Tab-separated table of C-alpha atoms and ligand atoms in Angstrom:
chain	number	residue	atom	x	y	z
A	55	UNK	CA	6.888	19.961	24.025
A	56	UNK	CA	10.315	21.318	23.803
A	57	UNK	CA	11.763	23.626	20.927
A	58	UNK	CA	11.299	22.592	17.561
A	59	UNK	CA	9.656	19.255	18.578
A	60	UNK	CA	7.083	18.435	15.541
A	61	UNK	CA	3.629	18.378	16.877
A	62	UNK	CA	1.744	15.149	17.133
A	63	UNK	CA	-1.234	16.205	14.796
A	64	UNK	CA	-4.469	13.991	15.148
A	65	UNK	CA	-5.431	12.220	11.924
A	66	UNK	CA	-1.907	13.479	10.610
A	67	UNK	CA	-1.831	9.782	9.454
A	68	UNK	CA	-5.369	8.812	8.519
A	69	UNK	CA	-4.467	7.770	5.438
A	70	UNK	CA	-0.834	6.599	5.114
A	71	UNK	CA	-0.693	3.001	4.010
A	72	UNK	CA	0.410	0.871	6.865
A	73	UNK	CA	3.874	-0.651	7.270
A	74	UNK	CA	2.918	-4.540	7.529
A	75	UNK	CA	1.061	-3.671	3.766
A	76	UNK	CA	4.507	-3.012	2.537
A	77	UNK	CA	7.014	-5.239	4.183
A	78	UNK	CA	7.226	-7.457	7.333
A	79	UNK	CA	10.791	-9.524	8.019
A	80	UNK	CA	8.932	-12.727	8.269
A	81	UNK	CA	12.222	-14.963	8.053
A	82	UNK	CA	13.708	-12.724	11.058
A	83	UNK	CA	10.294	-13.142	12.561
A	84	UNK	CA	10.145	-16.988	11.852
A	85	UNK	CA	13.132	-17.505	14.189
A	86	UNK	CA	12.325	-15.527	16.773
A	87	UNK	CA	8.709	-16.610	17.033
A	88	UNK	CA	10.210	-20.292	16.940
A	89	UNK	CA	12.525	-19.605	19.787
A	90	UNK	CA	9.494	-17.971	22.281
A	91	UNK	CA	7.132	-21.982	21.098
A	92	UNK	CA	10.251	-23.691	22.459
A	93	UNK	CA	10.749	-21.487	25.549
A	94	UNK	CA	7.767	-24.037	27.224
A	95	UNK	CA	8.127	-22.985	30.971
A	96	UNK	CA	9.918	-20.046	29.948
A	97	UNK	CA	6.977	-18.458	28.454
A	98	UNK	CA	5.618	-14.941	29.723
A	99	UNK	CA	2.046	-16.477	29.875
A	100	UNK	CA	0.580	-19.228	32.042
A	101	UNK	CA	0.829	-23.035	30.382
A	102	UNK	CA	-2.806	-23.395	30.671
A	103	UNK	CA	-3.102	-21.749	27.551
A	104	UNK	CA	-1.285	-23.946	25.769
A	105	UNK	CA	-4.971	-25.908	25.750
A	106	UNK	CA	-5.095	-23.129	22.100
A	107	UNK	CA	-2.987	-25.518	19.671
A	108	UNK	CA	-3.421	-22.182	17.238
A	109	UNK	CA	-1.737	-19.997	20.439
A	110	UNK	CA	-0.421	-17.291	18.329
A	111	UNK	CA	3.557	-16.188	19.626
A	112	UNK	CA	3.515	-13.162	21.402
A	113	UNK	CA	6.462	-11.690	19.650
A	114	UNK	CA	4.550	-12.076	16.280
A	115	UNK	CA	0.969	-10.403	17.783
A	116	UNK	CA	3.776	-7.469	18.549
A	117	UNK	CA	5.457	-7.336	14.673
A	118	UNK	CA	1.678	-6.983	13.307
A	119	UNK	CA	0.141	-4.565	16.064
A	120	UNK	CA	3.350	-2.729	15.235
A	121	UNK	CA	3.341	-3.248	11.861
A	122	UNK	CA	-0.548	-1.578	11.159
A	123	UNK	CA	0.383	1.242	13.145
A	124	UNK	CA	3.975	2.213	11.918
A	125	UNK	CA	3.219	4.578	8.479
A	126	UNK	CA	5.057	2.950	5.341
A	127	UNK	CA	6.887	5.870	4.078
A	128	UNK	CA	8.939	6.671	0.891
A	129	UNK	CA	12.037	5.406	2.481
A	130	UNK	CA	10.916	1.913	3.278
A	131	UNK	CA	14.818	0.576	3.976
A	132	UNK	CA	14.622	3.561	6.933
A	133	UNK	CA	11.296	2.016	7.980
A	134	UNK	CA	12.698	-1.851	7.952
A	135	UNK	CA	16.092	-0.503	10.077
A	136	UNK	CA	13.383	1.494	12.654
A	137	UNK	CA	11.328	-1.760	12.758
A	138	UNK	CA	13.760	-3.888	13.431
A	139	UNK	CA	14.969	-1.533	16.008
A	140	UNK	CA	11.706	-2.105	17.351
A	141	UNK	CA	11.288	-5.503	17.400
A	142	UNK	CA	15.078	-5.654	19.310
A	143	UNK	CA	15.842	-7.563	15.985
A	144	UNK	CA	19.097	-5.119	14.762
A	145	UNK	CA	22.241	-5.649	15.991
A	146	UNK	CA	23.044	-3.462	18.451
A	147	UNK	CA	19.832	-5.033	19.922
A	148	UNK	CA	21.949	-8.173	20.662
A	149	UNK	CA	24.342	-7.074	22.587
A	150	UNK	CA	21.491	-6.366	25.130
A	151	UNK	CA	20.234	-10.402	24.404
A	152	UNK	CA	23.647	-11.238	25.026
A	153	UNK	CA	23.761	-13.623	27.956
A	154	UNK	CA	26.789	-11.592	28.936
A	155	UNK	CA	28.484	-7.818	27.974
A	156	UNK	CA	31.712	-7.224	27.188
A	157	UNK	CA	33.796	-5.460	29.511
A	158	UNK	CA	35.891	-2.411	29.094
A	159	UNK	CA	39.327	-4.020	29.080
A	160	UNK	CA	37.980	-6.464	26.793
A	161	UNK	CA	36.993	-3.916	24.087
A	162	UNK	CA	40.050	-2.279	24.528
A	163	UNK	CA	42.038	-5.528	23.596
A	164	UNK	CA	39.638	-6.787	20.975
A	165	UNK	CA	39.039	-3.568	18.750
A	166	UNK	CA	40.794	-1.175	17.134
A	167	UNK	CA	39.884	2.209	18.815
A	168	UNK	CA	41.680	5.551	18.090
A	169	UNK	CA	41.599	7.863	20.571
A	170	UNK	CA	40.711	5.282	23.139
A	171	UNK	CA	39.393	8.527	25.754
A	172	UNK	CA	36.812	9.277	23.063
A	173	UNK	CA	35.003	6.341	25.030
A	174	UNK	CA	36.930	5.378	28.012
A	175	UNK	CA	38.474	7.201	31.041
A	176	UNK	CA	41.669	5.742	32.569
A	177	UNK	CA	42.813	5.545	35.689
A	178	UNK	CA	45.565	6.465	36.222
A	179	UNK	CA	45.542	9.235	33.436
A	180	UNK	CA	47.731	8.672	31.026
A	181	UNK	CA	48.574	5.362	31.703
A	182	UNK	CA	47.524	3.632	28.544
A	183	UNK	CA	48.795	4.625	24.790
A	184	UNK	CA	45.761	6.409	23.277
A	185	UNK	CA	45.028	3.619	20.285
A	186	UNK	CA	43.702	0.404	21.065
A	187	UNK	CA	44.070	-2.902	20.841
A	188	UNK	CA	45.984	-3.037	24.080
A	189	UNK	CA	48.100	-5.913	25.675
A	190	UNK	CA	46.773	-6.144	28.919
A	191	UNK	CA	49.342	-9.139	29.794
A	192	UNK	CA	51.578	-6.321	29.851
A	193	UNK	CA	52.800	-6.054	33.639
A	194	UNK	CA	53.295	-2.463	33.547
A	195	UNK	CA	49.000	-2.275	33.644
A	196	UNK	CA	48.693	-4.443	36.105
A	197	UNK	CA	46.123	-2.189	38.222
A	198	UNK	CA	44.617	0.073	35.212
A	199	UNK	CA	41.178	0.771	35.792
A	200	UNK	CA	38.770	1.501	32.489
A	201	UNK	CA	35.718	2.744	32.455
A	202	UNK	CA	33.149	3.921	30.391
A	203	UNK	CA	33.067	7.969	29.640
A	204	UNK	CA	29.788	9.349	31.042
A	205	UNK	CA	28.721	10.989	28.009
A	206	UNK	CA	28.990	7.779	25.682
A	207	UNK	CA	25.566	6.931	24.968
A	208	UNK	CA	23.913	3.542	24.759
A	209	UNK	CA	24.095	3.525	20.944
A	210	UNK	CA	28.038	4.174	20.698
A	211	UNK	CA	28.688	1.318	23.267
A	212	UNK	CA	26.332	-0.570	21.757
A	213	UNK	CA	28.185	-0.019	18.360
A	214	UNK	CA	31.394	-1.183	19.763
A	215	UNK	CA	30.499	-4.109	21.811
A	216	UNK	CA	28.737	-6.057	18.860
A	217	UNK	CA	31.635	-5.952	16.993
A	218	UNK	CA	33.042	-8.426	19.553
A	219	UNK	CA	29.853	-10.928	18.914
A	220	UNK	CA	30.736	-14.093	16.669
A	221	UNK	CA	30.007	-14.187	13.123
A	222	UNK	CA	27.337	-16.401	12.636
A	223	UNK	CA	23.780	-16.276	10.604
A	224	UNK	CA	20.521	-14.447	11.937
A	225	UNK	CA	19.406	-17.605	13.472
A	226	UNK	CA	21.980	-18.939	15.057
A	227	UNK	CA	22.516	-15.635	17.128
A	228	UNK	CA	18.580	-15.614	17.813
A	229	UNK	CA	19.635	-19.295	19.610
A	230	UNK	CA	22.560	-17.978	21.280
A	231	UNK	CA	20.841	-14.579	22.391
A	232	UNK	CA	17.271	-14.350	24.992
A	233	UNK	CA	13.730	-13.367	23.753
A	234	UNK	CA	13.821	-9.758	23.614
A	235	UNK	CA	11.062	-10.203	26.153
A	236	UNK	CA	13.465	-11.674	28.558
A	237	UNK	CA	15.442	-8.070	28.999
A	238	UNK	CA	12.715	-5.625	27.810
A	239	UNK	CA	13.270	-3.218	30.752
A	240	UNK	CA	17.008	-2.423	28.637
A	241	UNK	CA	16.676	-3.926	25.167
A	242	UNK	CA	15.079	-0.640	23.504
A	243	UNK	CA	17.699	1.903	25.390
A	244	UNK	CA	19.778	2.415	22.177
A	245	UNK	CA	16.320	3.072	19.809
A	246	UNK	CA	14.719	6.081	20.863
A	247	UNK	CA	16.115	8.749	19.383
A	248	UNK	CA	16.259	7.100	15.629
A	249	UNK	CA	12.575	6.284	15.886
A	250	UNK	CA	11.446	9.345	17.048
A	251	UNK	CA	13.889	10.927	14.236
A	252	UNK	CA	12.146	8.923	11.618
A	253	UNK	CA	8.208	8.805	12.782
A	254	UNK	CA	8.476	12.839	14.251
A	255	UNK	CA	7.755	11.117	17.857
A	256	UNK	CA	8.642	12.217	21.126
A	257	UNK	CA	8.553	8.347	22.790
A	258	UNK	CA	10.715	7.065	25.198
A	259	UNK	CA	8.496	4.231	25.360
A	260	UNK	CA	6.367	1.753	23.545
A	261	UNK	CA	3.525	2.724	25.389
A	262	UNK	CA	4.512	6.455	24.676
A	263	UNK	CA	4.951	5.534	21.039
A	264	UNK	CA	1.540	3.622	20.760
A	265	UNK	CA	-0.443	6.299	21.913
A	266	UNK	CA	1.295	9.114	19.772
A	267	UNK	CA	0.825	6.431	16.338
A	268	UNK	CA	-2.848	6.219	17.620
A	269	UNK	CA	-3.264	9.802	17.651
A	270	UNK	CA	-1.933	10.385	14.177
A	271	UNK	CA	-3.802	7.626	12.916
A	272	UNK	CA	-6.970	7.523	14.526
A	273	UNK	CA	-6.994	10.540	16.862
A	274	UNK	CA	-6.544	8.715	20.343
A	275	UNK	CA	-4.851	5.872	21.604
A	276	UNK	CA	-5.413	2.390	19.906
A	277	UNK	CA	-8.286	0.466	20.779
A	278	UNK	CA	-7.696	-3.749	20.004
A	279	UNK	CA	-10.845	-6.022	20.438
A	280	UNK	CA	-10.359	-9.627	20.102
A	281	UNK	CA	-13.831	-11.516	20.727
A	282	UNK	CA	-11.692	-14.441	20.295
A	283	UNK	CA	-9.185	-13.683	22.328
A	284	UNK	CA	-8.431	-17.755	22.932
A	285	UNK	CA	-5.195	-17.824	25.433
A	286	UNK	CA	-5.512	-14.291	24.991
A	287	UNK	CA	-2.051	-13.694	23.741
A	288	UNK	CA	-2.964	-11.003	20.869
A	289	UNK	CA	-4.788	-8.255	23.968
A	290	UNK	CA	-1.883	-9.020	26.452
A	291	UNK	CA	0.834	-7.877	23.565
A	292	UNK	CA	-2.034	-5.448	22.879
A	293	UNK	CA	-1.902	-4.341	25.976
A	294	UNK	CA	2.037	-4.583	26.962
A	295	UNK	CA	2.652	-2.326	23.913
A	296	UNK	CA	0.065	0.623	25.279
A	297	UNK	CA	-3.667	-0.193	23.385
A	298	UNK	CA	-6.862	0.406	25.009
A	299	UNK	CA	-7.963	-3.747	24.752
A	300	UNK	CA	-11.238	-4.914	24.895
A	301	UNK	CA	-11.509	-9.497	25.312
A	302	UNK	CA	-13.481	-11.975	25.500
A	303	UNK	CA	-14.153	-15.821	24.348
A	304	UNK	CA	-16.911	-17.624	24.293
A	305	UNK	CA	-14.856	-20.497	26.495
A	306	UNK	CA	-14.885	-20.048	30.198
A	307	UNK	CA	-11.486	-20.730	30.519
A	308	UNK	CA	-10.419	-18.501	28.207
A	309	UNK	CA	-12.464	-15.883	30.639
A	310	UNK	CA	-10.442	-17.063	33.568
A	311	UNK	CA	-6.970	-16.914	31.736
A	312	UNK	CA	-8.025	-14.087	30.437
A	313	UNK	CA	-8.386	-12.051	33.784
A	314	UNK	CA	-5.277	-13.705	35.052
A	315	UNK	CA	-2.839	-12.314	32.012
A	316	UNK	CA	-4.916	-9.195	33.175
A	317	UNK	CA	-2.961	-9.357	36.756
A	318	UNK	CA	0.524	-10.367	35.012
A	319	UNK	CA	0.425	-7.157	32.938
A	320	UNK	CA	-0.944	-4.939	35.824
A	321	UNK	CA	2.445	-6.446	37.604
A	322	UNK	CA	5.030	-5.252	34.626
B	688	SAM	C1	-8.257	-20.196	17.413
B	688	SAM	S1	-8.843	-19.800	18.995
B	688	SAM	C2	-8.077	-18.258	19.345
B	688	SAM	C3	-6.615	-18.404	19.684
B	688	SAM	C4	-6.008	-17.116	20.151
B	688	SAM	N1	-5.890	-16.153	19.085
B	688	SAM	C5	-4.633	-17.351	20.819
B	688	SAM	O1	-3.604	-16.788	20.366
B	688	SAM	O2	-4.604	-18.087	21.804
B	688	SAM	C6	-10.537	-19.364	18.624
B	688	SAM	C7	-11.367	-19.028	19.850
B	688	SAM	O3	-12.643	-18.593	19.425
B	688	SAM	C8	-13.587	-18.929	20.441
B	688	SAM	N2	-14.945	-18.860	19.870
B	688	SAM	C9	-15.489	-19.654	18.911
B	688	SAM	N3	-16.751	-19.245	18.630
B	688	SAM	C10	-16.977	-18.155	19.383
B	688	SAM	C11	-18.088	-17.268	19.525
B	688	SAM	N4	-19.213	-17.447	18.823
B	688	SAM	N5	-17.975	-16.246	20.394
B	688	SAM	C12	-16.835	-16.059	21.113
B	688	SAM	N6	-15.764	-16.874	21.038
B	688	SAM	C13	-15.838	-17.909	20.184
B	688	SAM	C14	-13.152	-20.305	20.888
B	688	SAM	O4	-13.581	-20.577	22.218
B	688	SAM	C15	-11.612	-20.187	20.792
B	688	SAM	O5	-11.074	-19.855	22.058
C-alpha cells in the first residue's frame, strides 16, 4: 500500500446498510437486461440453458451481487454515479459500447476545444490554430497528423468523445450501443479512480474490488451459494465478478451446464 492509501479494515463495513436497500436503477437495468434476453446466440452462456424459462439475465445477477456489497452512504447521488460507473451504464461508458470511436480529426471538427494541445499533439507543430472546431476541407492541412497527448487519460477522452454521440433517450442508446459484456476487457478503464475515491479502494479490477468489499464487510472475500443454481447464471456472474461460489441443482443437467460455465469462466 502506497502513501496515504486508506487501509482496507476487516469488518470496517459490518454494519453499513447495503446499496440495493437504498436504490437500484431498475428502469436503466430493465433495458439493459432486455437487450442481453434478445442477444439469443449472442449470449455469454451456452443455449442449453435456456431449458430455465425463469433464466435470470446475467447483467441483473451483477447489479444485485453489486448492489449488497457496495455500502449505501450519506451521499447516495455519489453512490448511484459510482454504480452506474460500475454497471458501464454512465456515459462515458458508451463511448466504449460504441460500435465505433471517434477519431482525432473528427473531435477536432465536431467540438469546441480551446487550447486544442491540451489533448492533441500535431504534426507538424504548429500547423493548426490552437481552438477547435477546425475545417479540415481546408487544403492547406492536407497531411496534418493528430494524435492523442500521452498524458490524456481515459476519462478526459472519454469526456470529449461522448459529446459527439446522438441525442437520444437511455434506451435507445442501450439499442444502438453492445452489452457491456461484449467489451468488458476496456469498458471499466475510465472508472477506477472515482470508485476507489468514493469506497477508499485500491481496485483496478472487479475482482480486486470484490474481494476488498468482502473484507470490509465480512472479513474475506465473498462467498455466493446457490443450491439452485438452475442455468447457473447467478454463480457464473458470481464468479466473473471475484466471489468464492459454491453450486449445485438438484437437475442433472443443471450439474453438467454447471461444470461447463465452470470451463468458460476458467477461459476469461
Ligand atoms: C427457477 S430454477 C433456477 C433458475 C436459475 N436461477 C437461473 O438463473 O437459471 C429452480 C431450480 O431449482 C432446482 N431445484 C428444485 N428443487 C430442488 C432441491 N430440492 N434441491 C436442489 N435443487 C432443486 C430445479 O432443478 C431448478 O433448476
Amino acid at each position: 500500500m502506497t502513501g496515504d492509501a486508506p487501509q482496507i479494515v476487516p469488518f470496517a463495513l459490518k454494519d453499513a446498510p447495503a446499496l440495493i436497500e437504498h436504490l437500484l436503477p431498475v428502469q436503466k437495468l430493465s433495458t439493459e437486461a432486455y437487450k442481453e434476453q434478445m442477444a439469443v446466440h449472442g449470449k455469454t452462456l451456452t443455449a442449453l440453458g435456456s431449458y430455465w424459462k425463469g433464466r435470470k439475465p446475467l447483467i441483473l445477477n451483477k447489479a444485485c451481487i453489486l448492489g449488497c456489497l457496495l455500502p449505501a452512504t450519506d451521499d447516495l447521488a455519489l453512490d448511484l454515479e459510482i454504480f452506474e460507473q460500475l454497471m458501464a451504464m454512465d456515459d462515458a461508458s458508451f463511448v466504449a459500447r460504441w460500435k465505433r470511436r471517434a477519431k482525432p480529426k473528427e473531435i477536432l471538427a465536431e467540438l469546441y476545444i480551446d487550447p486544442i494541445d491540451a489533448f492533441f499533439t500535431v504534426d507538424p507543430p504548429g500547423s493548426l490554430p490552437n481552438v477547435s472546431p477546425i475545417d479540415w476541407s481546408d487544403s492547406i492541412l492536407k497531411g496534418v497528423k493528430v494524435a492523442w497527448r500521452a498524458d490524456v487519460s481515459e476519462l478526459m477522452r472519454r469526456r470529449l468523445e461522448v459529446q459527439l454521440l446522438p441525442e437520444l433517450t437511455y434506451r435507445e442508446w442501450v439499442e444502438q450501443a453492445r452489452r457491456p459484456e461484449e467489451v468488458m476487457d476496456t469498458v471499466h478503464d475510465h472508472i477506477w479512480d472515482a470508485v476507489n475515491a468514493h469506497l477508499g479502494t485500491h481496485a483496478g479490477s472487479f475482482p480486486e474490488l470484490v474481494e476488498e468489499l468482502g473484507i470490509l464487510r465480512f472479513g474475506h472475500r465473498p462467498r455466493v451459494a446457490d443450491t439452485f443454481c438452475g442455468s447457473g447464471q447467478i454463480p457464473f456472474e458470481a464468479a466473473r465478478l471475484g466471489c468464492d461460489v459454491y453450486a449445485s441443482d438438484l437437475n442433472p443437467i443443471a450439474c453438467m451446464l454447471g461444470s461447463d460455465n465452470h470451463r468458460n469462466e476458467n477461459l476469461r
